[in-house]
């Protein structure tokens, strides 16, 4: 078992545990616990079979107002105090938003991520969101889980739980650290049915926690909201958006002289290998007119560097980036 203590800017400490089969221990502890509700992503029906549970379909619909009202009603009717949620980013966000916006006798909010993305880049940014009016993350509340339990065996035993494209997150983390983690990621993409995921996820999680502890957000998070409108984010796969943003971050790093263009091209090659449809996103991206200067994180020779980008700089960078992409893709 590995244990991390993540301290937030709100003076809250979150215990993070990573251990094979820890999900079953949590189930055994809380399934008969008074005033506890287990929330599962619907694709876990055949993985976990317990009583006193609620299944939520994954995807954009999980973060809808209807699902929020339904879960809120269940919490109030059953006098729930502990909310234990198994799922990916959307279902965890629904649980976090509900827990932090509904008035009830709160005790514990526990997350058990069930796919590669949320295991390596966990929901520790201090907010939870719902979609509304066909706009991504239209509603927001502040909050953190109390405990985060990560079970690598969930992926080893159920590889279908993880979309191949989500390997872009550990691959990008390897780029940041100039480590062999990116090369290792390629091996896991090809052979994710017969490899031990414990060390792989633990290393990626360690990188992410360090980033979030230092900056409070992940590289590209700020720029993403400046070049993709909420309705565009809603219409597209957020993993595809993130892959596009990571590539843009690397391109800005190249423009600043911190990495070579070959590194950018190698990253683009991996995106293509994973099946990202960047040509679709090229048509939908644009710098939002009311954008003021924004801070984000770029890469400088194996470490992160926070920079401030003006509206005009961002517009110029994006124009050059799109020229580069069109030259590479068409």
Short mmCIF file of C-alpha atoms in Angstrom, two decimals:
data_model
loop_
_atom_site.label_atom_id
_atom_site.label_comp_id
_atom_site.label_asym_id
_atom_site.label_seq_id
_atom_site.Cartn_x
_atom_site.Cartn_y
_atom_site.Cartn_z
CA UNK A 1 0.00 0.00 0.00
CA UNK A 2 1.04 3.57 -0.72
CA UNK A 3 -0.38 6.53 1.16
CA UNK A 4 -0.32 10.23 0.23
CA UNK A 5 -1.54 13.17 2.29
CA UNK A 6 -2.76 15.94 0.03
CA UNK A 7 -3.07 19.36 1.69
CA UNK A 8 -5.40 21.91 0.08
CA UNK A 9 -5.48 25.68 0.14
CA UNK A 10 -8.58 25.39 2.35
CA UNK A 11 -6.52 23.78 5.12
CA UNK A 12 -8.08 20.39 4.46
CA UNK A 13 -6.03 17.22 4.35
CA UNK A 14 -7.09 14.37 2.08
CA UNK A 15 -5.81 10.85 2.59
CA UNK A 16 -5.08 9.03 -0.66
CA UNK A 17 -4.48 5.28 -0.57
CA UNK A 18 -3.38 3.10 -3.47
CA UNK A 19 -3.59 -0.65 -2.95
CA UNK A 20 -4.60 -3.67 -4.99
CA UNK A 21 -8.11 -4.84 -4.07
CA UNK A 22 -8.75 -1.89 -1.76
CA UNK A 23 -12.12 -1.35 -3.46
CA UNK A 24 -13.42 -4.61 -1.97
CA UNK A 25 -12.25 -3.55 1.49
CA UNK A 26 -14.21 -0.31 1.16
CA UNK A 27 -17.27 -2.24 0.01
CA UNK A 28 -17.08 -4.62 2.93
CA UNK A 29 -16.66 -1.74 5.36
CA UNK A 30 -19.44 0.54 4.14
CA UNK A 31 -22.11 -1.57 2.41
CA UNK A 32 -23.86 -2.25 5.73
CA UNK A 33 -22.79 1.00 7.33
CA UNK A 34 -25.72 2.98 8.68
CA UNK A 35 -26.67 6.04 6.59
CA UNK A 36 -24.21 5.20 3.79
CA UNK A 37 -24.98 5.17 0.07
CA UNK A 38 -22.86 3.50 -2.60
CA UNK A 39 -22.96 5.29 -5.96
CA UNK A 40 -21.67 3.33 -8.96
CA UNK A 41 -21.05 4.10 -12.59
CA UNK A 42 -23.50 1.89 -14.48
CA UNK A 43 -20.81 -0.08 -16.33
CA UNK A 44 -19.80 -1.52 -12.93
CA UNK A 45 -23.03 -3.53 -12.50
CA UNK A 46 -21.24 -6.80 -13.24
CA UNK A 47 -18.14 -5.87 -11.26
CA UNK A 48 -19.81 -5.02 -7.94
CA UNK A 49 -23.07 -6.58 -6.77
CA UNK A 50 -24.22 -5.16 -3.45
CA UNK A 51 -27.32 -3.77 -1.78
CA UNK A 52 -28.06 -0.14 -0.90
CA UNK A 53 -26.55 1.22 -4.09
CA UNK A 54 -27.37 3.63 -6.88
CA UNK A 55 -26.18 3.29 -10.46
CA UNK A 56 -25.47 6.34 -12.63
CA UNK A 57 -24.87 6.09 -16.36
CA UNK A 58 -21.45 7.49 -17.30
CA UNK A 59 -20.80 10.25 -19.82
CA UNK A 60 -22.16 13.78 -20.18
CA UNK A 61 -25.58 12.74 -18.88
CA UNK A 62 -24.09 11.88 -15.47
CA UNK A 63 -23.49 15.58 -14.78
CA UNK A 64 -27.03 16.63 -15.65
CA UNK A 65 -29.48 18.49 -13.43
CA UNK A 66 -31.86 15.51 -13.53
CA UNK A 67 -29.23 13.17 -12.12
CA UNK A 68 -28.38 15.73 -9.43
CA UNK A 69 -32.04 16.04 -8.36
CA UNK A 70 -32.48 12.26 -8.35
CA UNK A 71 -29.40 11.69 -6.20
CA UNK A 72 -30.35 14.55 -3.87
CA UNK A 73 -33.78 13.00 -3.37
CA UNK A 74 -32.23 9.62 -2.54
CA UNK A 75 -29.87 11.21 0.02
CA UNK A 76 -32.67 13.07 1.78
CA UNK A 77 -35.16 10.18 1.77
CA UNK A 78 -32.67 7.68 3.19
CA UNK A 79 -31.00 10.07 5.66
CA UNK A 80 -27.60 9.53 4.07
CA UNK A 81 -24.45 10.89 5.75
CA UNK A 82 -21.70 8.98 3.92
CA UNK A 83 -21.49 9.06 0.13
CA UNK A 84 -19.15 6.47 -1.37
CA UNK A 85 -18.73 6.83 -5.12
CA UNK A 86 -17.16 4.39 -7.60
CA UNK A 87 -16.68 5.80 -11.09
CA UNK A 88 -14.96 8.01 -13.61
CA UNK A 89 -14.72 11.77 -13.70
CA UNK A 90 -18.37 12.55 -14.58
CA UNK A 91 -19.92 10.33 -11.90
CA UNK A 92 -17.42 11.50 -9.25
CA UNK A 93 -18.19 15.11 -10.19
CA UNK A 94 -21.92 14.48 -9.79
CA UNK A 95 -21.35 12.94 -6.35
CA UNK A 96 -19.04 15.78 -5.29
CA UNK A 97 -21.41 18.48 -6.53
CA UNK A 98 -24.38 16.88 -4.79
CA UNK A 99 -22.55 16.32 -1.52
CA UNK A 100 -21.32 19.91 -1.36
CA UNK A 101 -24.51 21.67 -2.44
CA UNK A 102 -27.32 19.78 -0.67
CA UNK A 103 -28.10 20.43 2.97
CA UNK A 104 -27.91 17.19 4.97
CA UNK A 105 -26.01 15.64 7.86
CA UNK A 106 -22.65 15.19 6.13
CA UNK A 107 -19.97 12.85 7.41
CA UNK A 108 -17.74 11.43 4.65
CA UNK A 109 -17.34 11.81 0.89
CA UNK A 110 -15.27 8.91 -0.43
CA UNK A 111 -14.10 8.44 -4.03
CA UNK A 112 -12.91 5.22 -5.68
CA UNK A 113 -11.80 6.08 -9.26
CA UNK A 114 -12.45 3.26 -11.70
CA UNK A 115 -10.58 4.28 -14.84
CA UNK A 116 -7.03 5.27 -15.72
CA UNK A 117 -7.69 8.99 -16.11
CA UNK A 118 -9.19 9.53 -12.67
CA UNK A 119 -6.69 7.24 -10.97
CA UNK A 120 -3.70 9.15 -12.34
CA UNK A 121 -5.25 12.65 -12.41
CA UNK A 122 -7.71 12.48 -9.48
CA UNK A 123 -10.45 15.08 -8.79
CA UNK A 124 -8.46 17.24 -6.38
CA UNK A 125 -8.80 20.68 -7.99
CA UNK A 126 -11.19 21.96 -5.31
CA UNK A 127 -14.42 22.13 -7.29
CA UNK A 128 -17.16 19.97 -8.78
CA UNK A 129 -19.34 20.79 -11.77
CA UNK A 130 -22.62 20.04 -13.49
CA UNK A 131 -23.54 20.57 -17.13
CA UNK A 132 -26.58 22.68 -17.98
CA UNK A 133 -28.11 24.40 -21.02
CA UNK A 134 -25.87 22.25 -23.26
CA UNK A 135 -22.79 23.86 -21.71
CA UNK A 136 -19.94 22.01 -20.02
CA UNK A 137 -19.38 22.75 -16.32
CA UNK A 138 -22.07 25.46 -16.26
CA UNK A 139 -22.60 25.04 -12.50
CA UNK A 140 -19.83 24.79 -9.91
CA UNK A 141 -19.37 24.30 -6.18
CA UNK A 142 -16.19 24.15 -4.12
CA UNK A 143 -15.23 20.93 -2.43
CA UNK A 144 -12.91 17.95 -2.01
CA UNK A 145 -13.38 14.28 -1.16
CA UNK A 146 -12.41 13.21 2.34
CA UNK A 147 -10.72 10.01 1.18
CA UNK A 148 -9.51 8.74 -2.17
CA UNK A 149 -8.95 5.00 -2.62
CA UNK A 150 -7.24 3.78 -5.79
CA UNK A 151 -7.39 0.13 -6.77
CA UNK A 152 -5.11 -0.69 -9.75
CA UNK A 153 -6.63 -4.18 -10.01
CA UNK A 154 -9.87 -2.64 -11.25
CA UNK A 155 -8.07 -1.89 -14.53
CA UNK A 156 -6.04 -5.10 -14.61
CA UNK A 157 -9.16 -7.25 -14.19
CA UNK A 158 -11.51 -5.01 -16.19
CA UNK A 159 -9.49 -3.40 -19.01
CA UNK A 160 -12.71 -2.31 -20.78
CA UNK A 161 -13.25 0.25 -18.00
CA UNK A 162 -10.46 2.39 -19.47
CA UNK A 163 -10.60 4.04 -22.89
CA UNK A 164 -7.26 3.64 -24.69
CA UNK A 165 -7.17 7.40 -25.31
CA UNK A 166 -6.80 8.10 -21.57
CA UNK A 167 -3.20 6.86 -21.77
CA UNK A 168 -2.45 10.38 -23.00
CA UNK A 169 -2.45 11.56 -19.35
CA UNK A 170 0.47 9.40 -18.14
CA UNK A 171 2.24 9.98 -21.46
CA UNK A 172 2.02 13.75 -20.94
CA UNK A 173 3.25 13.45 -17.36
CA UNK A 174 6.31 11.61 -18.67
CA UNK A 175 6.95 14.50 -21.04
CA UNK A 176 6.81 16.98 -18.18
CA UNK A 177 9.37 15.06 -16.17
CA UNK A 178 11.57 14.06 -19.12
CA UNK A 179 11.42 10.56 -17.71
CA UNK A 180 11.02 7.11 -19.23
CA UNK A 181 7.41 7.17 -18.06
CA UNK A 182 6.22 8.12 -21.55
CA UNK A 183 8.01 5.11 -23.06
CA UNK A 184 6.53 2.92 -20.33
CA UNK A 185 3.08 4.25 -21.19
CA UNK A 186 3.47 2.97 -24.75
CA UNK A 187 4.07 -0.53 -23.39
CA UNK A 188 0.95 -0.35 -21.23
CA UNK A 189 -1.17 0.76 -24.20
CA UNK A 190 -0.08 -2.29 -26.17
CA UNK A 191 -0.25 -4.83 -23.35
CA UNK A 192 -2.69 -3.48 -20.78
CA UNK A 193 -4.20 -6.92 -20.14
CA UNK A 194 -1.10 -8.61 -18.75
CA UNK A 195 0.86 -5.89 -16.91
CA UNK A 196 0.91 -4.93 -13.24
CA UNK A 197 -0.61 -1.47 -12.99
CA UNK A 198 0.33 -0.71 -9.38
CA UNK A 199 3.71 0.99 -9.92
CA UNK A 200 2.55 2.55 -13.18
CA UNK A 201 -0.45 4.25 -11.56
CA UNK A 202 1.46 5.08 -8.40
CA UNK A 203 4.18 6.93 -10.33
CA UNK A 204 1.64 8.87 -12.40
CA UNK A 205 -0.37 9.73 -9.30
CA UNK A 206 2.77 10.97 -7.57
CA UNK A 207 3.52 13.29 -10.52
CA UNK A 208 -0.05 14.62 -10.53
CA UNK A 209 -0.18 15.26 -6.80
CA UNK A 210 3.07 17.20 -7.02
CA UNK A 211 1.63 19.35 -9.82
CA UNK A 212 -1.68 19.98 -8.06
CA UNK A 213 0.08 20.75 -4.79
CA UNK A 214 2.29 23.33 -6.50
CA UNK A 215 -0.25 25.02 -8.77
CA UNK A 216 -3.75 23.85 -7.85
CA UNK A 217 -4.52 22.94 -11.45
CA UNK A 218 -3.23 20.80 -14.30
CA UNK A 219 -1.30 22.17 -17.32
CA UNK A 220 -3.74 23.48 -19.91
CA UNK A 221 -6.73 23.83 -17.58
CA UNK A 222 -6.78 27.64 -17.81
CA UNK A 223 -6.08 27.89 -21.54
CA UNK A 224 -8.74 25.28 -22.29
CA UNK A 225 -11.52 27.60 -21.13
CA UNK A 226 -10.05 30.44 -23.20
CA UNK A 227 -10.05 28.69 -26.57
CA UNK A 228 -13.02 26.31 -26.27
CA UNK A 229 -16.46 27.70 -25.43
CA UNK A 230 -18.62 25.78 -22.93
CA UNK A 231 -21.00 24.56 -25.64
CA UNK A 232 -18.04 23.22 -27.65
CA UNK A 233 -16.67 21.45 -24.58
CA UNK A 234 -20.12 19.93 -24.03
CA UNK A 235 -20.35 18.57 -27.58
CA UNK A 236 -16.93 16.92 -27.60
CA UNK A 237 -15.16 14.14 -25.73
CA UNK A 238 -13.23 15.85 -22.92
CA UNK A 239 -10.32 13.40 -23.34
CA UNK A 240 -9.97 14.48 -26.98
CA UNK A 241 -10.07 18.11 -25.85
CA UNK A 242 -7.36 17.46 -23.25
CA UNK A 243 -5.11 15.75 -25.80
CA UNK A 244 -5.47 18.78 -28.08
CA UNK A 245 -4.69 21.13 -25.17
CA UNK A 246 -1.63 19.14 -24.05
CA UNK A 247 -0.26 19.35 -27.60
CA UNK A 248 -0.91 23.11 -27.62
CA UNK A 249 0.91 23.49 -24.28
CA UNK A 250 3.91 21.69 -25.75
CA UNK A 251 3.78 23.90 -28.85
CA UNK A 252 3.81 27.03 -26.67
CA UNK A 253 6.77 25.53 -24.80
CA UNK A 254 8.51 25.10 -28.17
CA UNK A 255 7.73 28.71 -29.17
CA UNK A 256 9.37 29.83 -25.92
CA UNK A 257 12.50 27.83 -26.75
CA UNK A 258 12.09 25.28 -23.95
CA UNK A 259 11.61 22.09 -26.00
CA UNK A 260 12.31 21.02 -29.57
CA UNK A 261 9.71 20.79 -32.34
CA UNK A 262 10.60 17.10 -32.57
CA UNK A 263 9.15 16.59 -29.08
CA UNK A 264 5.92 18.21 -30.21
CA UNK A 265 5.80 16.02 -33.32
CA UNK A 266 6.40 12.88 -31.25
CA UNK A 267 3.51 13.79 -28.99
CA UNK A 268 1.27 14.38 -32.01
CA UNK A 269 2.30 10.98 -33.37
CA UNK A 270 1.16 9.32 -30.13
CA UNK A 271 -2.17 11.17 -30.26
CA UNK A 272 -2.69 9.83 -33.79
CA UNK A 273 -1.74 6.34 -32.65
CA UNK A 274 -4.40 6.49 -29.92
CA UNK A 275 -7.02 7.58 -32.46
CA UNK A 276 -7.54 11.25 -31.56
CA UNK A 277 -9.58 13.21 -34.12
CA UNK A 278 -7.74 16.53 -34.05
CA UNK A 279 -9.06 17.65 -37.44
CA UNK A 280 -12.53 17.92 -35.92
CA UNK A 281 -11.28 20.15 -33.09
CA UNK A 282 -9.33 22.45 -35.43
CA UNK A 283 -12.66 23.66 -36.80
CA UNK A 284 -14.06 24.48 -33.36
CA UNK A 285 -11.24 26.27 -31.59
CA UNK A 286 -10.90 30.04 -31.27
CA UNK A 287 -9.66 32.56 -28.71
CA UNK A 288 -12.69 33.95 -26.87
CA UNK A 289 -12.96 37.70 -27.48
CA UNK A 290 -13.29 38.78 -23.86
CA UNK A 291 -10.20 36.83 -22.81
CA UNK A 292 -7.87 38.78 -20.55
CA UNK A 293 -4.38 37.69 -19.56
CA UNK A 294 -4.36 34.19 -18.17
CA UNK A 295 -1.89 32.05 -16.27
CA UNK A 296 -1.10 28.51 -17.27
CA UNK A 297 1.69 25.96 -17.08
CA UNK A 298 4.14 25.12 -19.85
CA UNK A 299 7.12 22.74 -19.94
CA UNK A 300 10.73 23.84 -19.45
CA UNK A 301 13.37 21.12 -19.72
CA UNK A 302 11.88 18.52 -17.40
CA UNK A 303 9.94 20.82 -15.13
CA UNK A 304 6.90 23.06 -15.16
CA UNK A 305 6.91 26.81 -15.56
CA UNK A 306 3.91 29.02 -14.84
CA UNK A 307 3.55 31.87 -17.33
CA UNK A 308 1.13 34.71 -18.00
CA UNK A 309 -0.23 34.89 -21.55
CA UNK A 310 -1.98 37.98 -22.89
CA UNK A 311 -4.98 37.78 -25.20
CA UNK A 312 -2.87 38.77 -28.21
CA UNK A 313 -0.11 36.29 -27.36
CA UNK A 314 -2.65 33.50 -27.00
CA UNK A 315 -4.25 34.45 -30.31
CA UNK A 316 -0.87 34.50 -32.07
CA UNK A 317 0.19 31.19 -30.49
CA UNK A 318 -3.07 29.54 -31.55
CA UNK A 319 -2.76 30.78 -35.14
CA UNK A 320 0.78 29.36 -35.38
CA UNK A 321 -0.34 26.12 -33.75
CA UNK A 322 -3.19 25.62 -36.23
CA UNK A 323 -0.81 26.25 -39.14
CA UNK A 324 1.52 23.61 -37.67
CA UNK A 325 -1.34 21.13 -37.18
CA UNK A 326 -2.75 21.58 -40.66
CA UNK A 327 0.71 21.03 -42.09
CA UNK A 328 1.07 17.81 -40.09
CA UNK A 329 -2.43 16.40 -40.56
CA UNK A 330 -3.37 17.31 -44.11
#
